[in-house]
Amino acid sequence: MSRLPALFVALGLLASPVRAETAPPADAPAKPAPAVVSPPAATGADAADTSLSPECRVPGSKLYTLARLAAVKAALKEHRAVRVLTIGSTSGAATSSASYPVRLETALERSLPEVDVVVEARGLQGEIASGAAERLRALVAEIEPDLVIWQVGTADALARVELDAFADALDETVRWIKSHRIDVVLVDPLYTKSLAQDEYYNSIVRKVFEVARREAVPLVQRYEAMRYLSAGSDKGEAHFLGRQFRLNDLGMRCMAEHVTRAITLSLLQPDATGSGNGPIVGKEPPKDRPATEASPAPAR
C-alpha cells in the first residue's frame, strides 16, 4: 500500500491503515490527537511563510484570506482529477515551462501529491469584470471546472470603471459560479509604486477584498504580496519591474506559489456546520491605503 499523503489524512479524505491492537486499560491516559497539517509557525506577526521559495516569501497576513473550497474537496474525496479554470490578464500566457498556467499546475500537483490537476488557462486581456461575466459563463459550461481562479480588477482600474458597478458585476458573477457548485479564488490587481499613489486604483483593490469576504471565497492579495516583495528588493522597484522581475518570470513563479498556498490552506478550513458561510481567515488590507470614498465595513 502506498504511503498516504499527510495532507489527505488531515483533510479526512483518507484514513490511515488500522492495526489490530488490544484495548488499553480503562485507567490509561488518552492518546494525543493526530497532528494536522497547518501553516508553518510564524516567529513574529509579519514572519514570511517559509514554505514558499526564498524569493517569493510573504507573510500570510499580506498574502491571502482563506475560505472553504467545497467543490475541490469533493473532487479529492471522489479520487478524480481536479479541473481548474484560471482567467485574467496573465492567464493566457504562452504555454512554455516558464508560463503561469504551467507553473500553477506544477505547484498544485506538488502540493496535492497523488492528485491529477488539470489547469485550463484563458486570457481576458483588457476585459473588465462586467464584460468578462458572459464569456466566463461560456467557459464554465465548456470546461466544467471544480475551481475558477479569477485575476480581476486591473483592467477595471485602468478603465476607471465606476466602483459600485465593478463590485456589483464581480459579486453577481461570483455568486453565479458558486451556484453551480464551483469554487472561486479571487486574485486582486498587481502593484507598482506609481499605481499605489492612485486613490481610485486602491479603491478597486479594496472592492475585490470586500467581495471576497462577502461571498466567502479565498483571496490572493497579489497587490500586498508584490508591494512586500518590492519593498524587500535591494534594487528597488526599477529592479522589481525590470527585466529581472517581469510578470512572466519571478512574478509569475511567485504568483503560482502564492495561489497554490492559498488553495492548500483553504482546503484545511473546517467544513460548514450550519447554514452560514463562516468567517474568512485573514486580515484586511492596511488602513493606510488611500481611498476616494468611505468603504463599507466588510460583511460578517
Tab-separated table of C-alpha atoms in Angstrom, residues 126-132 150 152-171 189 198-205 207-208 292-293:
chain	number	residue	atom	x	y	z
A	126	GLY	CA	-8.020	44.134	-21.005
A	127	GLU	CA	-11.544	42.851	-20.274
A	128	ILE	CA	-13.393	44.463	-17.387
A	129	ALA	CA	-15.418	42.403	-14.894
A	130	SER	CA	-18.829	43.207	-16.395
A	131	GLY	CA	-17.658	42.286	-19.890
A	132	ALA	CA	-15.920	39.126	-18.724
A	150	TRP	CA	-10.029	34.874	-11.378
A	152	VAL	CA	-9.610	40.668	-11.600
A	153	GLY	CA	-9.596	44.426	-11.160
A	154	THR	CA	-6.548	45.680	-13.050
A	155	ALA	CA	-8.372	46.312	-16.342
A	156	ASP	CA	-11.322	47.867	-14.482
A	157	ALA	CA	-8.993	50.192	-12.605
A	158	LEU	CA	-7.205	51.297	-15.764
A	159	ALA	CA	-10.583	51.834	-17.473
A	160	ARG	CA	-11.798	53.846	-14.455
A	161	VAL	CA	-14.966	51.750	-14.132
A	162	GLU	CA	-17.421	53.105	-11.587
A	163	LEU	CA	-16.622	51.449	-8.251
A	164	ASP	CA	-20.078	50.174	-7.338
A	165	ALA	CA	-20.676	48.899	-10.891
A	166	PHE	CA	-17.411	46.955	-10.672
A	167	ALA	CA	-18.291	45.467	-7.281
A	168	ASP	CA	-21.818	44.561	-8.415
A	169	ALA	CA	-20.538	42.801	-11.556
A	170	LEU	CA	-17.940	40.884	-9.574
A	171	ASP	CA	-20.431	39.953	-6.853
A	189	PRO	CA	-4.731	43.714	-9.028
A	198	ASP	CA	-3.675	56.334	-7.290
A	199	GLU	CA	-6.589	56.617	-4.866
A	200	TYR	CA	-9.069	55.131	-7.332
A	201	TYR	CA	-6.828	52.133	-8.071
A	202	ASN	CA	-6.563	51.381	-4.367
A	203	SER	CA	-10.339	51.582	-4.051
A	204	ILE	CA	-10.643	48.843	-6.708
A	205	VAL	CA	-8.241	46.671	-4.680
A	207	LYS	CA	-13.588	46.324	-3.537
A	208	VAL	CA	-12.093	42.965	-4.522
A	292	THR	CA	-11.774	58.051	-2.772
A	293	GLU	CA	-14.755	57.216	-0.637
